[in-house]
Coordinates of C-alpha atoms and ligand atoms in Angstrom, one line a residue:
M30 CA 74.1 -85.0 -45.8
P31 CA 77.6 -84.2 -44.6
H32 CA 78.1 -80.7 -43.4
S33 CA 79.6 -78.4 -46.1
E34 CA 82.4 -76.1 -45.2
G35 CA 79.9 -73.3 -45.1
M36 CA 77.7 -74.6 -42.3
R37 CA 77.7 -71.6 -40.1
G38 CA 78.9 -71.7 -36.5
K39 CA 77.4 -69.9 -33.7
G40 CA 78.9 -66.6 -34.8
F41 CA 77.3 -63.5 -36.1
V42 CA 79.7 -62.9 -38.9
D43 CA 80.2 -65.5 -41.6
A44 CA 83.1 -64.1 -43.6
I45 CA 86.3 -64.8 -45.4
R46 CA 89.5 -62.8 -44.7
V47 CA 92.2 -62.6 -47.3
E48 CA 95.7 -60.9 -47.0
G49 CA 96.7 -59.8 -50.4
G50 CA 100.1 -59.9 -52.2
Y51 CA 101.1 -63.6 -51.8
P52 CA 101.9 -65.9 -54.7
V53 CA 99.1 -68.2 -55.8
E54 CA 100.4 -71.3 -57.5
G55 CA 100.0 -75.1 -57.6
S56 CA 97.3 -77.6 -58.6
I57 CA 93.7 -78.2 -57.6
T58 CA 91.0 -80.5 -58.8
V59 CA 87.4 -79.2 -59.3
E60 CA 84.2 -81.0 -58.3
G61 CA 81.2 -81.9 -60.4
A62 CA 79.2 -79.1 -61.9
K63 CA 76.6 -77.5 -59.6
N64 CA 74.5 -76.5 -62.6
S65 CA 74.4 -80.1 -63.8
A66 CA 74.2 -82.0 -60.6
L67 CA 71.0 -80.2 -59.4
K68 CA 69.1 -81.1 -62.6
L69 CA 70.5 -84.7 -62.7
M70 CA 69.1 -85.1 -59.2
A71 CA 65.7 -83.9 -60.4
A72 CA 65.9 -86.2 -63.4
T73 CA 66.0 -89.3 -61.0
L74 CA 62.3 -88.6 -60.5
L75 CA 61.7 -89.8 -64.0
A76 CA 62.7 -93.4 -63.2
P77 CA 61.3 -95.0 -60.0
G78 CA 64.2 -96.9 -58.4
A79 CA 67.7 -96.2 -57.2
S80 CA 70.0 -94.1 -59.4
T81 CA 73.6 -93.4 -58.4
L82 CA 75.2 -90.0 -59.0
T83 CA 79.0 -89.7 -58.6
N84 CA 81.2 -86.6 -58.6
V85 CA 78.4 -84.7 -56.9
P86 CA 79.7 -81.4 -55.4
N87 CA 79.3 -81.1 -51.6
I88 CA 77.6 -77.7 -51.7
S89 CA 74.6 -76.2 -50.0
D90 CA 72.5 -76.1 -53.2
V91 CA 72.9 -79.8 -53.5
H92 CA 71.8 -80.2 -49.9
V93 CA 68.7 -78.1 -50.6
M94 CA 67.8 -80.2 -53.7
G95 CA 68.3 -83.3 -51.6
K96 CA 65.7 -81.9 -49.1
V97 CA 63.3 -81.2 -51.9
L98 CA 63.5 -84.8 -53.2
K99 CA 63.2 -86.2 -49.6
R100 CA 60.1 -84.1 -49.0
L101 CA 58.6 -85.6 -52.2
G102 CA 59.3 -89.0 -50.7
A103 CA 62.7 -90.0 -52.1
A104 CA 65.3 -91.9 -50.1
I105 CA 68.8 -90.5 -50.4
D106 CA 71.9 -92.5 -49.3
V107 CA 75.0 -90.3 -49.1
V108 CA 77.5 -93.1 -49.9
D109 CA 80.4 -90.7 -49.6
E110 CA 80.9 -86.9 -49.8
H111 CA 80.5 -87.0 -53.6
T112 CA 78.3 -90.0 -54.3
L113 CA 74.5 -90.0 -53.8
V114 CA 72.1 -93.0 -54.3
I115 CA 68.7 -91.5 -54.9
D116 CA 65.8 -93.9 -54.7
T117 CA 62.6 -92.3 -56.1
E118 CA 60.5 -95.5 -55.9
P119 CA 58.8 -94.2 -52.8
V120 CA 58.0 -90.8 -54.3
A121 CA 54.2 -90.3 -54.1
S122 CA 53.9 -86.6 -53.9
W123 CA 54.0 -84.0 -56.7
V124 CA 53.8 -81.0 -54.3
T125 CA 57.1 -79.3 -53.7
P126 CA 57.8 -77.5 -50.4
Y127 CA 57.1 -73.8 -51.0
E128 CA 59.9 -72.6 -48.7
L129 CA 62.6 -74.7 -50.4
V130 CA 61.7 -73.7 -53.9
A131 CA 61.6 -70.0 -52.8
Q132 CA 65.1 -70.6 -51.3
M133 CA 66.6 -72.0 -54.4
R134 CA 65.4 -71.2 -57.9
A135 CA 67.0 -74.3 -59.4
S136 CA 64.3 -76.4 -57.5
T137 CA 62.0 -75.5 -60.4
A138 CA 63.9 -78.3 -62.3
V139 CA 61.6 -80.7 -60.6
L140 CA 58.6 -79.3 -62.6
G141 CA 59.2 -81.2 -65.8
P142 CA 60.0 -84.5 -64.1
L143 CA 57.0 -84.3 -61.8
I144 CA 54.6 -83.6 -64.6
A145 CA 56.1 -86.4 -66.7
R146 CA 55.7 -88.9 -63.8
F147 CA 52.4 -87.8 -62.2
G148 CA 50.7 -85.7 -64.9
K149 CA 50.7 -82.9 -62.4
A150 CA 52.9 -80.8 -60.2
V151 CA 52.8 -78.0 -57.6
V152 CA 55.9 -75.9 -57.5
A153 CA 56.4 -72.4 -56.0
M154 CA 56.9 -69.5 -58.3
P155 CA 60.7 -68.9 -57.9
G156 CA 61.5 -65.5 -56.6
G157 CA 63.9 -63.2 -58.3
C158 CA 67.4 -62.8 -57.0
N159 CA 70.2 -60.3 -56.9
I160 CA 71.1 -60.8 -60.6
G161 CA 67.6 -60.5 -62.1
A162 CA 63.9 -61.3 -62.3
R163 CA 64.7 -64.9 -63.2
K164 CA 61.3 -65.4 -64.8
I165 CA 60.1 -68.8 -66.0
D166 CA 57.7 -67.8 -68.7
M167 CA 59.6 -69.8 -71.3
H168 CA 59.4 -72.9 -69.1
L169 CA 55.6 -72.5 -68.9
A170 CA 55.1 -71.6 -72.6
G171 CA 57.2 -74.6 -73.7
L172 CA 55.4 -77.1 -71.3
S173 CA 52.0 -75.7 -72.4
A174 CA 52.9 -76.7 -76.0
L175 CA 53.4 -80.3 -74.6
G176 CA 49.9 -80.3 -73.2
V177 CA 50.4 -78.8 -69.7
A178 CA 47.8 -76.5 -68.2
F179 CA 48.9 -74.0 -65.5
D180 CA 47.1 -72.2 -62.8
I181 CA 49.1 -69.8 -60.7
T182 CA 47.6 -69.1 -57.3
H183 CA 48.9 -68.1 -53.9
G184 CA 52.5 -68.1 -55.1
N185 CA 52.3 -71.7 -56.4
I186 CA 52.3 -73.0 -60.0
H187 CA 49.6 -75.7 -60.3
A188 CA 50.5 -77.7 -63.4
S189 CA 48.4 -80.5 -64.9
A190 CA 48.4 -82.6 -68.0
P191 CA 45.1 -84.5 -67.8
D192 CA 45.5 -85.9 -71.3
G193 CA 49.2 -86.7 -70.8
L194 CA 52.1 -85.1 -72.5
H195 CA 52.4 -85.0 -76.2
G196 CA 55.3 -84.1 -78.5
A197 CA 55.5 -80.6 -80.0
E198 CA 57.7 -78.1 -81.8
V199 CA 59.0 -75.5 -79.3
N200 CA 60.8 -72.4 -80.2
L201 CA 62.6 -70.7 -77.3
E202 CA 62.7 -66.9 -77.5
F203 CA 66.0 -67.1 -75.7
A204 CA 68.4 -70.0 -75.3
S205 CA 67.3 -70.5 -71.7
V206 CA 69.2 -73.2 -69.8
G207 CA 66.5 -73.9 -67.3
A208 CA 63.7 -73.9 -69.9
T209 CA 65.7 -76.3 -72.1
E210 CA 66.2 -78.6 -69.2
N211 CA 62.6 -78.7 -68.0
L212 CA 61.4 -79.3 -71.6
L213 CA 63.9 -82.2 -72.0
M214 CA 62.8 -83.8 -68.8
A215 CA 59.1 -83.6 -69.8
A216 CA 59.5 -84.5 -73.5
V217 CA 61.5 -87.6 -72.7
L218 CA 58.3 -89.4 -71.5
A219 CA 55.8 -87.5 -73.8
D220 CA 53.9 -89.3 -76.5
G221 CA 55.6 -88.5 -79.8
V222 CA 58.5 -86.3 -80.9
T223 CA 59.4 -82.9 -79.5
T224 CA 61.8 -80.5 -81.1
I225 CA 63.4 -77.6 -79.2
E226 CA 64.6 -74.8 -81.4
N227 CA 67.1 -72.2 -80.1
A228 CA 67.9 -74.7 -77.3
A229 CA 70.6 -73.9 -74.8
R230 CA 73.9 -75.5 -75.7
E231 CA 75.7 -75.4 -72.3
P232 CA 77.8 -78.5 -71.4
E233 CA 75.4 -79.1 -68.5
I234 CA 72.6 -79.6 -71.1
C235 CA 74.7 -82.3 -72.8
D236 CA 75.3 -83.9 -69.4
L237 CA 71.6 -84.1 -68.7
A238 CA 70.8 -85.4 -72.2
N239 CA 73.5 -88.1 -71.8
M240 CA 72.0 -89.2 -68.5
L241 CA 68.4 -89.2 -70.0
N242 CA 69.7 -91.4 -72.8
E243 CA 71.5 -93.7 -70.4
M244 CA 68.1 -94.1 -68.6
G245 CA 66.6 -95.2 -71.9
G246 CA 65.6 -91.9 -73.4
Q247 CA 65.9 -90.9 -77.1
V248 CA 67.5 -87.4 -77.1
T249 CA 69.5 -86.2 -80.1
G250 CA 71.1 -82.9 -80.9
A251 CA 72.1 -81.8 -77.4
G252 CA 74.8 -79.2 -77.7
T253 CA 73.3 -77.8 -80.9
P254 CA 70.5 -75.2 -81.2
T255 CA 68.0 -77.9 -82.2
I256 CA 67.3 -80.8 -79.9
A257 CA 64.9 -83.7 -80.8
V258 CA 63.3 -85.9 -78.2
E259 CA 61.4 -89.0 -79.1
G260 CA 59.2 -89.9 -76.2
V261 CA 59.5 -93.3 -74.6
D262 CA 57.1 -95.2 -72.3
E263 CA 59.4 -95.5 -69.4
L264 CA 63.0 -94.8 -68.1
H265 CA 65.1 -96.9 -65.8
P266 CA 67.4 -95.9 -63.0
V267 CA 71.1 -95.3 -63.9
D268 CA 74.6 -94.6 -62.6
H269 CA 76.0 -91.3 -63.8
E270 CA 79.1 -89.2 -63.2
V271 CA 78.4 -85.5 -63.0
V272 CA 80.4 -83.5 -65.6
G273 CA 83.3 -81.4 -64.2
D274 CA 82.4 -77.8 -63.1
R275 CA 83.7 -75.5 -65.8
I276 CA 82.8 -72.4 -63.7
E277 CA 84.6 -73.5 -60.6
A278 CA 87.5 -74.3 -62.8
G279 CA 87.3 -70.9 -64.5
T280 CA 87.2 -69.2 -61.1
F281 CA 90.5 -70.8 -60.0
L282 CA 92.1 -70.2 -63.4
A283 CA 91.1 -66.5 -63.1
A284 CA 92.8 -66.4 -59.7
G285 CA 95.9 -67.9 -61.2
A286 CA 95.7 -65.3 -64.1
L287 CA 95.3 -62.5 -61.6
M288 CA 98.3 -63.5 -59.4
G289 CA 100.5 -64.9 -62.2
G290 CA 100.3 -68.6 -61.3
P291 CA 101.2 -71.0 -62.6
V292 CA 97.9 -72.6 -61.5
E293 CA 96.8 -76.0 -62.7
V294 CA 93.1 -76.9 -62.5
K295 CA 92.1 -80.5 -63.1
G296 CA 88.8 -82.3 -63.4
F297 CA 87.1 -80.4 -66.2
D298 CA 87.1 -80.3 -70.0
P299 CA 88.9 -77.2 -71.3
E300 CA 86.6 -77.2 -74.3
H301 CA 83.9 -76.2 -71.9
L302 CA 85.7 -73.0 -71.3
G303 CA 86.7 -72.5 -74.9
L304 CA 86.0 -68.8 -75.4
V305 CA 87.1 -67.9 -71.8
L306 CA 90.5 -69.4 -72.3
K307 CA 90.9 -67.7 -75.7
K308 CA 90.0 -64.3 -74.2
Y309 CA 92.4 -64.9 -71.3
E310 CA 95.2 -65.6 -73.8
A311 CA 94.3 -62.3 -75.6
M312 CA 94.5 -60.6 -72.2
G313 CA 98.1 -61.8 -71.8
M314 CA 97.8 -65.2 -70.1
E315 CA 99.6 -68.4 -71.0
V316 CA 97.2 -71.3 -71.2
E317 CA 98.1 -75.0 -71.6
R318 CA 95.0 -77.2 -72.2
R319 CA 95.0 -80.8 -71.2
N320 CA 92.5 -83.1 -73.0
G321 CA 93.3 -86.4 -71.4
P322 CA 91.1 -89.6 -71.6
D323 CA 89.6 -89.2 -68.2
R324 CA 88.5 -86.5 -65.7
A325 CA 91.7 -86.6 -63.7
S326 CA 93.8 -86.0 -66.9
R327 CA 91.7 -83.2 -68.3
G328 CA 92.1 -79.5 -67.3
A329 CA 94.3 -76.5 -68.0
V330 CA 97.3 -74.6 -66.6
I331 CA 97.4 -70.8 -66.6
S332 CA 100.2 -68.3 -65.9
R333 CA 101.0 -64.7 -66.6
E334 CA 104.3 -62.8 -66.9
G335 CA 103.4 -59.4 -68.2
P336 CA 100.5 -56.9 -67.6
I337 CA 96.9 -57.8 -68.1
R338 CA 95.8 -56.4 -71.4
P339 CA 92.3 -54.8 -71.4
L340 CA 89.7 -56.5 -73.6
D341 CA 86.0 -56.0 -74.3
I342 CA 83.8 -58.9 -73.1
Q343 CA 80.2 -59.7 -74.0
T344 CA 78.4 -62.4 -72.1
L345 CA 76.2 -64.7 -74.2
P346 CA 74.7 -68.2 -74.0
F347 CA 77.2 -71.0 -74.7
P348 CA 79.4 -71.1 -76.7
G349 CA 79.5 -67.4 -76.0
F350 CA 81.4 -66.0 -73.0
P351 CA 79.6 -67.4 -69.9
T352 CA 77.8 -64.9 -67.7
D353 CA 78.9 -67.0 -64.7
M354 CA 82.5 -66.0 -65.5
Q355 CA 81.7 -62.2 -65.9
A356 CA 82.4 -61.2 -62.2
Q357 CA 85.7 -63.0 -62.1
T358 CA 86.8 -61.4 -65.4
L359 CA 85.7 -58.0 -64.2
V360 CA 88.2 -58.3 -61.4
L361 CA 91.0 -59.2 -63.9
L362 CA 90.1 -56.2 -66.1
S363 CA 89.9 -53.9 -63.0
V364 CA 93.7 -54.1 -62.8
A365 CA 94.4 -54.3 -66.5
D366 CA 96.7 -51.7 -68.1
G367 CA 94.0 -49.8 -69.9
A368 CA 90.2 -49.4 -70.3
C369 CA 87.6 -51.7 -71.7
V370 CA 83.8 -52.4 -71.7
V371 CA 82.1 -55.5 -70.2
T372 CA 78.6 -56.1 -71.5
E373 CA 76.2 -58.4 -69.6
N374 CA 73.6 -59.7 -72.1
V375 CA 72.1 -62.6 -70.1
F376 CA 70.9 -61.1 -66.8
E377 CA 69.5 -57.7 -66.3
S378 CA 71.5 -56.7 -63.2
R379 CA 74.6 -58.7 -62.8
F380 CA 77.0 -55.9 -61.9
M381 CA 76.2 -55.8 -58.1
L382 CA 79.9 -56.5 -57.7
A383 CA 80.9 -53.1 -59.1
A384 CA 80.0 -51.2 -56.0
E385 CA 81.9 -53.6 -53.8
L386 CA 85.0 -53.5 -56.1
A387 CA 84.9 -49.7 -56.0
R388 CA 85.4 -49.9 -52.2
M389 CA 88.7 -51.7 -53.1
G390 CA 89.7 -48.9 -55.5
A391 CA 88.5 -50.3 -58.8
N392 CA 87.4 -47.7 -61.4
L393 CA 84.2 -48.9 -62.9
S394 CA 81.1 -47.1 -64.2
I395 CA 77.9 -49.0 -64.9
D396 CA 75.7 -47.8 -67.8
G397 CA 72.8 -50.3 -68.1
H398 CA 74.2 -53.6 -69.4
H399 CA 77.6 -52.1 -69.8
A400 CA 80.5 -51.8 -67.3
I401 CA 83.2 -49.3 -68.3
V402 CA 86.3 -50.6 -66.6
R403 CA 89.4 -48.4 -66.3
G404 CA 92.3 -50.5 -65.0
V405 CA 94.1 -49.3 -61.8
E406 CA 97.6 -50.0 -60.6
R407 CA 96.5 -52.0 -57.5
L408 CA 93.4 -52.7 -55.5
S409 CA 93.4 -52.0 -51.8
G410 CA 91.9 -54.4 -49.2
A411 CA 88.6 -53.4 -47.7
P412 CA 85.5 -54.9 -45.9
V413 CA 83.1 -55.9 -48.7
T414 CA 79.8 -57.9 -49.0
A415 CA 79.2 -60.8 -51.4
P416 CA 76.2 -59.8 -53.6
D417 CA 75.7 -63.3 -55.0
L418 CA 77.5 -66.5 -55.7
R419 CA 80.0 -65.6 -58.4
G420 CA 80.3 -62.0 -57.2
G421 CA 81.4 -63.3 -53.8
A422 CA 84.0 -65.6 -55.3
A423 CA 85.3 -62.7 -57.4
L424 CA 85.6 -60.5 -54.4
V425 CA 87.7 -63.1 -52.6
M426 CA 89.8 -63.3 -55.8
A427 CA 90.2 -59.5 -55.7
G428 CA 91.4 -59.8 -52.1
L429 CA 94.3 -62.0 -53.3
A430 CA 95.8 -59.1 -55.2
A431 CA 94.7 -56.2 -53.0
D432 CA 97.0 -54.4 -50.7
G433 CA 96.3 -55.4 -47.1
Y434 CA 93.3 -57.3 -45.7
T435 CA 90.0 -57.9 -47.5
V436 CA 87.0 -59.3 -45.5
V437 CA 84.2 -60.6 -47.6
S438 CA 80.9 -61.1 -45.7
N439 CA 77.7 -62.9 -46.7
V440 CA 79.9 -65.8 -47.9
H441 CA 77.0 -68.2 -47.6
H442 CA 76.5 -67.2 -51.2
I443 CA 79.8 -68.8 -52.0
D444 CA 79.0 -72.0 -50.2
R445 CA 76.0 -72.5 -52.6
G446 CA 78.4 -73.3 -55.5
Y447 CA 81.9 -73.8 -54.3
E448 CA 83.0 -76.8 -52.2
G449 CA 86.1 -76.1 -50.0
F450 CA 86.7 -72.6 -51.6
V451 CA 89.0 -71.5 -48.7
P452 CA 91.0 -74.8 -48.4
K453 CA 91.5 -74.9 -52.1
L454 CA 92.8 -71.3 -52.3
K455 CA 94.9 -72.0 -49.2
S456 CA 96.5 -75.0 -50.9
L457 CA 97.5 -72.6 -53.7
G458 CA 99.4 -70.4 -51.2
A459 CA 96.7 -67.8 -50.5
H460 CA 96.8 -66.2 -47.0
I461 CA 93.1 -66.8 -46.4
E462 CA 90.8 -67.9 -43.6
R463 CA 87.2 -68.4 -42.8
L464 CA 85.9 -66.2 -40.0
N465 CA 82.9 -67.4 -37.9
V466 CA 83.0 -64.7 -35.2
Ligands
EPZ1784 C1 71.3 -71.3 -65.3 O1 70.3 -70.4 -64.7 C2 72.4 -71.3 -64.2 N1 71.8 -71.8 -62.9 C3 72.9 -69.9 -64.0 O2 74.0 -70.0 -63.1 C4 73.5 -69.4 -65.3 O3 74.0 -68.1 -65.1 C5 72.4 -69.4 -66.3 O4 71.8 -70.7 -66.5 C6 72.9 -69.0 -67.7 O5 73.9 -69.8 -68.1 C7 71.6 -73.2 -62.8 O6 71.8 -73.9 -63.7 C8 71.1 -73.6 -61.5 P1 68.5 -69.1 -68.1 P2 68.8 -70.3 -65.5 O7 67.1 -69.7 -68.0 O8 68.5 -71.6 -66.0 C9 65.7 -65.2 -68.6 C10 75.3 -69.6 -61.2 O9 76.0 -68.6 -60.8 N2 64.6 -66.1 -68.6 O10 69.4 -69.4 -69.2 O11 67.9 -69.6 -64.6 C11 66.4 -65.1 -67.2 O12 65.7 -64.2 -66.4 C12 73.9 -69.4 -61.8 O13 75.7 -70.8 -61.1 C13 63.3 -65.6 -68.9 O14 63.2 -64.4 -69.0 O15 69.2 -69.3 -66.7 C14 67.8 -64.7 -67.5 O16 67.8 -63.3 -67.7 C15 73.5 -67.9 -61.9 N3 62.3 -66.5 -68.9 C16 68.1 -65.3 -68.9 O17 66.8 -65.7 -69.4 C17 62.5 -67.9 -68.7 O18 61.5 -68.6 -68.7 C18 68.9 -66.6 -68.8 O19 68.2 -67.5 -68.0 C19 63.8 -68.3 -68.4 C20 64.8 -67.4 -68.4

């Protein structure tokens, strides 16, 4: 795998330094969606043979998923920085490496495909992370309905379906993205029809369903709350382009909104940020949507003349306001001309950013799932620590507007989900550099 920008040097500090106050304008193109690519990679286990994924982001989470598949026996040819040929013909193991699953929760996406292919799987229980407990009870309950038995010992989930997988009616208590994906990847080879009620509707779910259908699957209703899967006997390898990353796009659009822009972001479908762009317009931004025929001609342009207007935000599963855009929007609202409330309904502790933003002079008070935000005139640069992937990106964004220098440490979090974060911001005029000291 090629080195990502974030591969650390010999230094003790892996940080990003930003000098605030400079214009941010121009055009960038986003990569393929992290939260789709990882599952599409797992889905290649369903069809022995060589599948080609294009528009794959060159990020550390993709590298970890590549290691998981290789440890299972797959051969991966990195054709170029964004194209992987994954041959899962040689895969003969259904036991995932404990340390890799513990390192990256998304590795649990191999659970459904391994059970579908081998009738069994051993996957480490994913640990929690900074934003919440990240349980997988809904994954396990749903797969149990399809005939899977589980035994959790010594930190590993031992799954088996001795009588094979059969179709079932599954009602998700919460529109869980991961649970919906694992269920899709198991049901596609089950015997009979599975319906998933209260299914997640994120664009990444549709991308996975599209790939499964291209492989010979029979999935209908993806993108709606009810998905039906008619099991088939086998799937075949496929070539598939990863959908554009709406969250990477939203992050750069938020940076343009913060600094005034205009910033053009290409390579994603603006419909995938529907509510975000509407909210940003209500906050005083100008947004021009581009719905061209192909990835290069799709995107949006954002700019702002007047002040940022405060606006209450509630995160919810798609098509609600995405939790992955909460941190970036909190930064915008921290310099709005008034007060508002941001409510995080998806994760139980996704306000770790607040304490770091407070070092920069933001006026936030956290009350459970609510952040009361009182806009301040200007943030001031400070040394801060990235609490997680999106919080880290949001702190760098805050540094663009802050007075003086901001040094964000623990930026390995950012490398998990953003390819070339610093070069892209630099190309928009930001005074920013990576420090490996
Ligand atoms: C995916 O996580 C994304 N990650 C997350 O993006 C994203 O925030 C999240 O979906 C919601 O959109 C990937 O796709 C790799 P969930 P996932 O299952 O699948 C609880 C980023 O920054 N839950 O929809 O884990 C769970 O604890 C990351 O790119 C259960 O309780 O999200 C959470 O509170 C962060 N039991 C809520 O549901 C379960 O069995 C939503 O989780 C499953 C989930």
